[in-house]
PDB file of C-alpha atoms in Angstrom:
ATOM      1  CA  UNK A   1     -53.697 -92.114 163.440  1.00  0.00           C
ATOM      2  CA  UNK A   2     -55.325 -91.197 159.859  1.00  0.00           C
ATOM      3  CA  UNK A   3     -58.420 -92.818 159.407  1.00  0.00           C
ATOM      4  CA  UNK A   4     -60.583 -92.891 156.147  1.00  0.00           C
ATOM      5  CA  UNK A   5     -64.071 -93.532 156.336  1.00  0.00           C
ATOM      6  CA  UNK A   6     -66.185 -94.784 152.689  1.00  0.00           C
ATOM      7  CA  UNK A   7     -70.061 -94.191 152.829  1.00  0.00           C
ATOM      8  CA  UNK A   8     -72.520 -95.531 151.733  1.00  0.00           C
ATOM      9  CA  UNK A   9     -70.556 -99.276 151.540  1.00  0.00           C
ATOM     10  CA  UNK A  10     -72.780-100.509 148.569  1.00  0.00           C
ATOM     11  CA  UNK A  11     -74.745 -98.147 145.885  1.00  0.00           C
ATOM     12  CA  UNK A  12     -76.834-100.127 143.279  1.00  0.00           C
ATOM     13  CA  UNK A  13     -78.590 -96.882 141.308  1.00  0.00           C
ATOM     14  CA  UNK A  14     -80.338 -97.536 137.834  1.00  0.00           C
ATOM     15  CA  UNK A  15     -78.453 -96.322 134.244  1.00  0.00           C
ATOM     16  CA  UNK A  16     -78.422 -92.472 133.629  1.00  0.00           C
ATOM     17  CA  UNK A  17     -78.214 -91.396 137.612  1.00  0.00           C
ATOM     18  CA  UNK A  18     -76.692 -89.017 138.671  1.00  0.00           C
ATOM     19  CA  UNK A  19     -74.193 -90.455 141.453  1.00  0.00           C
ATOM     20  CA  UNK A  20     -72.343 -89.011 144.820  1.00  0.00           C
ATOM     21  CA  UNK A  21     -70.009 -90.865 146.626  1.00  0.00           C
ATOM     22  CA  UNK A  22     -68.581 -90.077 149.985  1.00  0.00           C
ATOM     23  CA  UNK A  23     -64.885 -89.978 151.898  1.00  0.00           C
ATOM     24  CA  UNK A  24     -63.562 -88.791 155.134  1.00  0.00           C
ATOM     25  CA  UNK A  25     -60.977 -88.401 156.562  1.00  0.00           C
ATOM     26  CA  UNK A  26     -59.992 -87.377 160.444  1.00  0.00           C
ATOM     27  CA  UNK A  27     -56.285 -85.915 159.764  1.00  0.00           C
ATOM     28  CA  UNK A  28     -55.591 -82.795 157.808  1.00  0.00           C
ATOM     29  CA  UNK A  29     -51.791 -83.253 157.315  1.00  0.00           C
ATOM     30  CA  UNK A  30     -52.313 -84.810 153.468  1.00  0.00           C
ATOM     31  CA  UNK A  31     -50.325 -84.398 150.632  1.00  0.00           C
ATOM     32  CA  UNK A  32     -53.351 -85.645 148.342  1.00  0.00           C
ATOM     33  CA  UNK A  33     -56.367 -87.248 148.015  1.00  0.00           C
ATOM     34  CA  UNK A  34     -56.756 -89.954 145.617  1.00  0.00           C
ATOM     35  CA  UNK A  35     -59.701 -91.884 143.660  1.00  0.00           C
ATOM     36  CA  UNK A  36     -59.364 -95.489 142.410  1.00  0.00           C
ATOM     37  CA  UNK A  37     -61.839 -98.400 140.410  1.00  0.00           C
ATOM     38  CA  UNK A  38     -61.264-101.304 141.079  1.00  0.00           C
ATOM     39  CA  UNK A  39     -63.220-104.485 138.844  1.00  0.00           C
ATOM     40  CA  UNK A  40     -63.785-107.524 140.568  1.00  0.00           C
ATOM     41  CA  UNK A  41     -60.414-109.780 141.030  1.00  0.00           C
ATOM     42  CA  UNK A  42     -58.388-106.743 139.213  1.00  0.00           C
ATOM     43  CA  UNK A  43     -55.876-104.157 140.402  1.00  0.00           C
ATOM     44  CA  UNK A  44     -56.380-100.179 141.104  1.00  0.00           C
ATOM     45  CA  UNK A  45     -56.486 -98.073 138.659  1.00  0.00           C
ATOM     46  CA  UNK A  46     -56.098 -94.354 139.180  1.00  0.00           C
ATOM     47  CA  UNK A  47     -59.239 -92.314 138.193  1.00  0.00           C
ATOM     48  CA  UNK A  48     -58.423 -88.739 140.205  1.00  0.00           C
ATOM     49  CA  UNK A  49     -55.535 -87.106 142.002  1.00  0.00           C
ATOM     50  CA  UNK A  50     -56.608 -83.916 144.184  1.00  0.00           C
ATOM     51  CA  UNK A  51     -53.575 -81.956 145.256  1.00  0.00           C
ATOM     52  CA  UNK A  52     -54.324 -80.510 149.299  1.00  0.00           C
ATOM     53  CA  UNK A  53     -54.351 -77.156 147.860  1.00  0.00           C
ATOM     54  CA  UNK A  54     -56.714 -77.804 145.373  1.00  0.00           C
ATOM     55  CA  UNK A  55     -60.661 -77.949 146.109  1.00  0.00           C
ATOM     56  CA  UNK A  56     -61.172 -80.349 143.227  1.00  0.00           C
ATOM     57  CA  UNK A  57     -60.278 -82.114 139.725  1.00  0.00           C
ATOM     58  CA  UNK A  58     -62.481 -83.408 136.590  1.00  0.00           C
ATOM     59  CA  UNK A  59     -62.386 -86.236 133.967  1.00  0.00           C
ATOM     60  CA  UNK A  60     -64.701 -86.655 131.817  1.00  0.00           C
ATOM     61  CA  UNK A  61     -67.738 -87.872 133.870  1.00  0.00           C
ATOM     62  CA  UNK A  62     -66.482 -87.538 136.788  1.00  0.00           C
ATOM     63  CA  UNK A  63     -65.872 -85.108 139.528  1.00  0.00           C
ATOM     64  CA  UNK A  64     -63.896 -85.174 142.848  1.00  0.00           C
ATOM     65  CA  UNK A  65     -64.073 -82.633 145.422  1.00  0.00           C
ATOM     66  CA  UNK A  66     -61.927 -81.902 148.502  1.00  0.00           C
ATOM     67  CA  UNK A  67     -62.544 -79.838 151.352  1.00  0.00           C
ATOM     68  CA  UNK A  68     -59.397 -79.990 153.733  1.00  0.00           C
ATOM     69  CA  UNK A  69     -60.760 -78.343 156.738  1.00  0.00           C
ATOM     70  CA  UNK A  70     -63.592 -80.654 157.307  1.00  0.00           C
ATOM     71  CA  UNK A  71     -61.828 -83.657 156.027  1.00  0.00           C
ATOM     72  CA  UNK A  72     -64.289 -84.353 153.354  1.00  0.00           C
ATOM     73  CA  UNK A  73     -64.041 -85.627 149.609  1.00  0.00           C
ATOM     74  CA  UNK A  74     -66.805 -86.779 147.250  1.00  0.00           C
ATOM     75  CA  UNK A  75     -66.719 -88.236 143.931  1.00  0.00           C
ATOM     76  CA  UNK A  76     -69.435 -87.344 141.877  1.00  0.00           C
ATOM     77  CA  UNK A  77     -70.363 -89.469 138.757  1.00  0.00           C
ATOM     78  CA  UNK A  78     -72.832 -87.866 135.957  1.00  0.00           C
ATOM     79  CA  UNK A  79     -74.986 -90.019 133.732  1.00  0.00           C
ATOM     80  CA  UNK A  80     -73.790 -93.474 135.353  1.00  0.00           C
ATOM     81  CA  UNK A  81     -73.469 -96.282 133.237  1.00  0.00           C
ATOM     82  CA  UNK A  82     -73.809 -99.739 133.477  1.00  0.00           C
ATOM     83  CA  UNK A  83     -69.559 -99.958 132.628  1.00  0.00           C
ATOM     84  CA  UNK A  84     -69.459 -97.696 135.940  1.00  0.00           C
ATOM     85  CA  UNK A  85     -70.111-101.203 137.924  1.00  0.00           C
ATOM     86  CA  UNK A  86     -67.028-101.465 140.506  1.00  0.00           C
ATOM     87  CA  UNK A  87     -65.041-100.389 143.327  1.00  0.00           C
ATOM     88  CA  UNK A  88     -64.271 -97.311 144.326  1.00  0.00           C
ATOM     89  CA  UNK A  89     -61.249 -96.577 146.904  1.00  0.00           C
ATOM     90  CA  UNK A  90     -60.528 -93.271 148.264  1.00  0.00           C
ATOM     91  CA  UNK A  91     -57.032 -92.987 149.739  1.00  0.00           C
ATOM     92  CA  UNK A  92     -55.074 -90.279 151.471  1.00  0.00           C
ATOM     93  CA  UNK A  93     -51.728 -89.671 150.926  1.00  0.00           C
ATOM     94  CA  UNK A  94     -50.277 -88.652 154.405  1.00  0.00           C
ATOM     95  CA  UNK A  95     -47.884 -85.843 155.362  1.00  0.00           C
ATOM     96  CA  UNK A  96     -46.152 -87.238 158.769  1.00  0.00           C
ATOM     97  CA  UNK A  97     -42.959 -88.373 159.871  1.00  0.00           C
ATOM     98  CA  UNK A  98     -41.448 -91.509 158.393  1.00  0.00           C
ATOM     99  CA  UNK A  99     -44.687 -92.253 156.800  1.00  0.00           C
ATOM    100  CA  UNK A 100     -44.776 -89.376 154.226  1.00  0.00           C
ATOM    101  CA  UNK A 101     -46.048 -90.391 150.785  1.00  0.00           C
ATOM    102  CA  UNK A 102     -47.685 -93.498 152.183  1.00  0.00           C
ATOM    103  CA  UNK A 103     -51.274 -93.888 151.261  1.00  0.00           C
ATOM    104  CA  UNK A 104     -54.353 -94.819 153.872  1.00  0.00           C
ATOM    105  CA  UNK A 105     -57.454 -96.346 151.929  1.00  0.00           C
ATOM    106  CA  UNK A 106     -60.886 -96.532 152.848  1.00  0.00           C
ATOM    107  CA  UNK A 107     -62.765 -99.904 152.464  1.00  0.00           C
ATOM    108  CA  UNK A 108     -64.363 -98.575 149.369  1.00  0.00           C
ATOM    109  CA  UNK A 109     -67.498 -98.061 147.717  1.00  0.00           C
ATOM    110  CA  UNK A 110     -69.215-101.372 145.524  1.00  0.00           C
ATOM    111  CA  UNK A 111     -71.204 -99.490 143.172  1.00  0.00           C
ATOM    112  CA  UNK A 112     -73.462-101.353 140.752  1.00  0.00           C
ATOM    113  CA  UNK A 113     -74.982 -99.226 137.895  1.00  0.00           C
ATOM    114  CA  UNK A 114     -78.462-101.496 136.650  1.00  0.00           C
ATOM    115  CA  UNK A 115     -79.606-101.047 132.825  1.00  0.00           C
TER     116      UNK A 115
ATOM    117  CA  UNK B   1     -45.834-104.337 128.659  1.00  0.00           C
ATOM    118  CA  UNK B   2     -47.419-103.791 132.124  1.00  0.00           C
ATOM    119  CA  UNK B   3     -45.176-101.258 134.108  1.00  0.00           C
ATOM    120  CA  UNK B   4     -45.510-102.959 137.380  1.00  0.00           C
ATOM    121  CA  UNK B   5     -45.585-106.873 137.216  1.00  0.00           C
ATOM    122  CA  UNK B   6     -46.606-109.383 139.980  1.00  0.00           C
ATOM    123  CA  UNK B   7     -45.702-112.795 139.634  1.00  0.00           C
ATOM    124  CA  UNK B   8     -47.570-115.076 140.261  1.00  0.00           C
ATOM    125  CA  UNK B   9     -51.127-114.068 139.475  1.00  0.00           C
ATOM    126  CA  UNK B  10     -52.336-116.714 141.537  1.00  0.00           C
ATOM    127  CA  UNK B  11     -51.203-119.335 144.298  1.00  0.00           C
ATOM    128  CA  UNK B  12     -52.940-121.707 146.143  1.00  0.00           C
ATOM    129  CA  UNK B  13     -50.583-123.637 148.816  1.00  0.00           C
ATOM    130  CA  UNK B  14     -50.906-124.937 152.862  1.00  0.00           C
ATOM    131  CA  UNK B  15     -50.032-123.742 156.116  1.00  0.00           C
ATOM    132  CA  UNK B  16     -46.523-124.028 157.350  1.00  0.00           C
ATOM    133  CA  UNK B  17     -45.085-122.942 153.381  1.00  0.00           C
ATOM    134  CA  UNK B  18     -42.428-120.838 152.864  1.00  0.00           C
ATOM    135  CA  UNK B  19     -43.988-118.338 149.975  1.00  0.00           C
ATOM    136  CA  UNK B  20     -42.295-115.592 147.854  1.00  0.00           C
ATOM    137  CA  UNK B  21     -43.940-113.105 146.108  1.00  0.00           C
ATOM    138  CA  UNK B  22     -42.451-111.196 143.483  1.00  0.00           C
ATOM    139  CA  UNK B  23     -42.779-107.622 142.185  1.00  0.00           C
ATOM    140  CA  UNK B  24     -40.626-106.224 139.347  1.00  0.00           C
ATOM    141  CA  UNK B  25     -41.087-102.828 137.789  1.00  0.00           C
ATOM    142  CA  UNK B  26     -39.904-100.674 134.217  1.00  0.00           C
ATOM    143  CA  UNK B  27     -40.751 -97.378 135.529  1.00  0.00           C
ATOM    144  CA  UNK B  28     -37.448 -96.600 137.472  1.00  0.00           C
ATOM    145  CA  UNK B  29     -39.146 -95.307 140.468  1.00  0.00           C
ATOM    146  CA  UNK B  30     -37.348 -95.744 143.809  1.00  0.00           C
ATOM    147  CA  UNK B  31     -40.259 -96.306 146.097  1.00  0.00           C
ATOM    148  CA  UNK B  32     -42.052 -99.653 146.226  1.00  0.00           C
ATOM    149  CA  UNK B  33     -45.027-100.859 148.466  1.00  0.00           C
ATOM    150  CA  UNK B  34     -46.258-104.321 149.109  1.00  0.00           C
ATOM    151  CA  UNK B  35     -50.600-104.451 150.510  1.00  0.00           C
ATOM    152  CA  UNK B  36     -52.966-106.622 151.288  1.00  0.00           C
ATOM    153  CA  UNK B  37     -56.765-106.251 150.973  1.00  0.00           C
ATOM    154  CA  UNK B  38     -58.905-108.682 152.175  1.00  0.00           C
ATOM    155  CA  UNK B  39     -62.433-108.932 150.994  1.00  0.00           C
ATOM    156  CA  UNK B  40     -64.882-105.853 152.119  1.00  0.00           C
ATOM    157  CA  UNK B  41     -61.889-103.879 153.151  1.00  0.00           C
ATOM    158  CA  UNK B  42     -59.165-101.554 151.777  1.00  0.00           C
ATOM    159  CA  UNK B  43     -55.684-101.533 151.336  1.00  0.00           C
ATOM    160  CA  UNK B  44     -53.585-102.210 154.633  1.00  0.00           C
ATOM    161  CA  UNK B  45     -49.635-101.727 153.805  1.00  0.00           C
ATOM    162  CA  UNK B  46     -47.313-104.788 154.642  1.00  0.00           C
ATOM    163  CA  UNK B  47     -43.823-102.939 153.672  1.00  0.00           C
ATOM    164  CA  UNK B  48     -42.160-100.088 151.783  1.00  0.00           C
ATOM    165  CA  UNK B  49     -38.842 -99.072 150.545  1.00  0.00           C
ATOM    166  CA  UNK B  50     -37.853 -95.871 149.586  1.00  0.00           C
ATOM    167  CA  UNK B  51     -34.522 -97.365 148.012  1.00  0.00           C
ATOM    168  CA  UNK B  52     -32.669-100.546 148.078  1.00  0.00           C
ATOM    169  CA  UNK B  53     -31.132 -99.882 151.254  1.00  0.00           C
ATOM    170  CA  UNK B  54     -34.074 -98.814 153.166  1.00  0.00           C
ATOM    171  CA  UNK B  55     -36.696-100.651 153.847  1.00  0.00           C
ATOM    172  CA  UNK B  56     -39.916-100.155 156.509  1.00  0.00           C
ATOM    173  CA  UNK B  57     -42.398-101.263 158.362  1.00  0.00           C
ATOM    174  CA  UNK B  58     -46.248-100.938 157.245  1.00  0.00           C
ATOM    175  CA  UNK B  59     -49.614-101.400 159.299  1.00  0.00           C
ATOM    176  CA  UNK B  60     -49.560-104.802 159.280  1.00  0.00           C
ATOM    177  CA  UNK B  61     -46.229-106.358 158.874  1.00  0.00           C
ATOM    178  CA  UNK B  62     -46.164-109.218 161.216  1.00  0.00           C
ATOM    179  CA  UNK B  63     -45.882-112.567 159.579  1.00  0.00           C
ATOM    180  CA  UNK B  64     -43.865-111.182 156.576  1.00  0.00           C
ATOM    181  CA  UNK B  65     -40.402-110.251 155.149  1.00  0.00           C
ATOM    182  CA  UNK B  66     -38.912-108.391 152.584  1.00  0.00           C
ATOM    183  CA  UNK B  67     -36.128-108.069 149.999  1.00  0.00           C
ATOM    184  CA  UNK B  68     -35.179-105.506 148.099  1.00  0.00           C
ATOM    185  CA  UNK B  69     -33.075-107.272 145.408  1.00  0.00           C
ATOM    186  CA  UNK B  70     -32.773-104.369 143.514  1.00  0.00           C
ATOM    187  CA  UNK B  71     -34.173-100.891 141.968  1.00  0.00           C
ATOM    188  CA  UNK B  72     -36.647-102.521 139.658  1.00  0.00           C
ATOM    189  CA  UNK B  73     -37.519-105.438 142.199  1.00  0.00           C
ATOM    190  CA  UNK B  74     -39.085-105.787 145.587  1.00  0.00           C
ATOM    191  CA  UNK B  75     -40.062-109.645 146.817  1.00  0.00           C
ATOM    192  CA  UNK B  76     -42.615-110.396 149.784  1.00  0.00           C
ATOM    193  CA  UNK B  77     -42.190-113.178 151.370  1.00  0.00           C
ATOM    194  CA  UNK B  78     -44.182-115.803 153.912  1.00  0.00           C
ATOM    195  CA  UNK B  79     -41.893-117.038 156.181  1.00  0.00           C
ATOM    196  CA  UNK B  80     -44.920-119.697 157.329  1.00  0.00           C
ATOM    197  CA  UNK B  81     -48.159-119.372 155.874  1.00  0.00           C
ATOM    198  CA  UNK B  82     -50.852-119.227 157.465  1.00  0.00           C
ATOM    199  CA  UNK B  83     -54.547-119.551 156.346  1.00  0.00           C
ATOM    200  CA  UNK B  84     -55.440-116.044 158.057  1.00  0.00           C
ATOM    201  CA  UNK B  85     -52.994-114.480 155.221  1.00  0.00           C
ATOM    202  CA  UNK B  86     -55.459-115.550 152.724  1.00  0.00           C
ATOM    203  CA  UNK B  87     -55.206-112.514 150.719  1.00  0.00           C
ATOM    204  CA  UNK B  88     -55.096-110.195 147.464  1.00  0.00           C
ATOM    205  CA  UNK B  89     -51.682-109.060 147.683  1.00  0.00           C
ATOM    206  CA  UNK B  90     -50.831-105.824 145.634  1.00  0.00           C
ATOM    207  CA  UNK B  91     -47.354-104.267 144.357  1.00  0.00           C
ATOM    208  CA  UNK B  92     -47.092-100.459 143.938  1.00  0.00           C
ATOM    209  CA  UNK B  93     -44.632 -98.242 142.893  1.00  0.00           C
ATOM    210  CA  UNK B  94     -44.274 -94.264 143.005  1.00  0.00           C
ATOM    211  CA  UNK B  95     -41.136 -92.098 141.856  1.00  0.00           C
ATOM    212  CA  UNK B  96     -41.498 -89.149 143.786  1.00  0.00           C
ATOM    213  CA  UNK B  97     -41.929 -88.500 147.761  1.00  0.00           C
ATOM    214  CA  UNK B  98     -45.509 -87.220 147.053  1.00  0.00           C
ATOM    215  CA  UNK B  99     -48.014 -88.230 143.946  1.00  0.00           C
ATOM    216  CA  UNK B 100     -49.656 -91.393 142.558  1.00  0.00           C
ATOM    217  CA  UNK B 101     -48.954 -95.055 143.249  1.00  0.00           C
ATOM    218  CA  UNK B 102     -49.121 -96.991 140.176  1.00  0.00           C
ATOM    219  CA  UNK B 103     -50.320-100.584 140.863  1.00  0.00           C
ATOM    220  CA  UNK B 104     -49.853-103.853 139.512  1.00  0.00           C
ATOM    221  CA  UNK B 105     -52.504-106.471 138.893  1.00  0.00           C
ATOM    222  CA  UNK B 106     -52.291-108.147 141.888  1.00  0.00           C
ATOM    223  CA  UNK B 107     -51.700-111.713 143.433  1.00  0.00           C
ATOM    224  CA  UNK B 108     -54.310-113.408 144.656  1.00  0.00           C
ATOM    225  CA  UNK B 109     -52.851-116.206 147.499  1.00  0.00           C
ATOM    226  CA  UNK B 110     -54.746-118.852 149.609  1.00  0.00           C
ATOM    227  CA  UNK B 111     -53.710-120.938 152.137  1.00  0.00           C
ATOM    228  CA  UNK B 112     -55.538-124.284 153.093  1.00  0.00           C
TER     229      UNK B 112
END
């Protein structure tokens, strides 16, 4: 059974750091991995979409890497800002049976970015 | 107009309630999800349908129903509420068999 692990749970880091967040994974069969923000009381909102044959993607401050193999993704954030302040959900998007295209989250990252 | 629409945003109601949740969407995608996240976790999937005529289990479907009324619409249902269901309850659509989920805003349900 896929299983997606979020670390650290909490980050509180002060304006203008440079930011790494963390996401495993212990099944290989993916399709993707996915990165979502989500503000307080609010819905997802897709922030990065790394195909399994890709090692990683980039929008404007931010950077997700994936490495397959190991079942490892991180999302790195440069120059955080205090707008940065939210959840972030790493999900899987799994490759088996009756259950392709479904997506497994992690519990997410709560990030708070002090000024 | 939002792509993916939950109705309602909020409900607050008591145990033993029949509930509905709705779910409509614009984006003509065949594929619909209902979650649930309860606070400090992720996503856990109730129920998906890949068309109107197939519908599935998810990780946690006990305690729910579904209805797939049509393309564009995809209701959740609480047969008898119960205050453990106490939830933010999330829509999501996807037109392909692989690629992103697009989300709606969420419904956020308690039950006294």
């Amino acid at each position: 059974k896929q299983e997606v692990t979020q670390i650290p749970a909490a980050l509180s880091v002060p304006e203008g750091e440079n930011l790494v967040l963390n996401c495993s994974f212990t099944d290989s069969a993916i399709y993707n991995l996915q990165w979502f923000r989500q503000d307080p009381g609010k819905g997802l909102t897709s922030l990065l979409l790394i195909q399994s044959s890709q090692r990683e993607q980039t929008s404007g401050r931010l950077n997700a890497s994936l490495d397959k193999s190991s079942g490892r993704s991180t999302l790195y954030i440069a120059a955080s800002q205090p707008g940065d302040s939210a959840t972030y959900l790493c999900a899987v998007q799994v490759n088996y049976g009756g259950s392709q295209g479904n997506l497994i989250f992690g519990k997410g990252t709560k990030l708070s970015v002090k000024p | 107009d939002a792509d993916v629409t939950q109705t309602p945003r909020n409900r607050i109601t008591k145990t033993g309630k029949r509930i509905m949740l709705e779910c409509s969407q614009t984006k003509g995608h065949d594929r619909m999800y209902w979650y649930r996240q309860d606070p400090g976790l992720g996503l856990r999937l109730i129920y998906y349908s890949f068309d109107v005529k197939d519908i599935n289990k998810g990780e946690i479907s006990d305690g729910y129903s579904v209805s797939r009324q049509a393309q564009a619409k995809f209701s959740l249902s609480l047969e008898s509420a119960i205050p453990n269901q106490t939830a933010l309850y999330f829509c999501a659509t996807m037109g392909q068999a692989v690629g992103p989920q697009h989300f709606g805003d969420g419904t956020r349900l308690s039950i006294l």
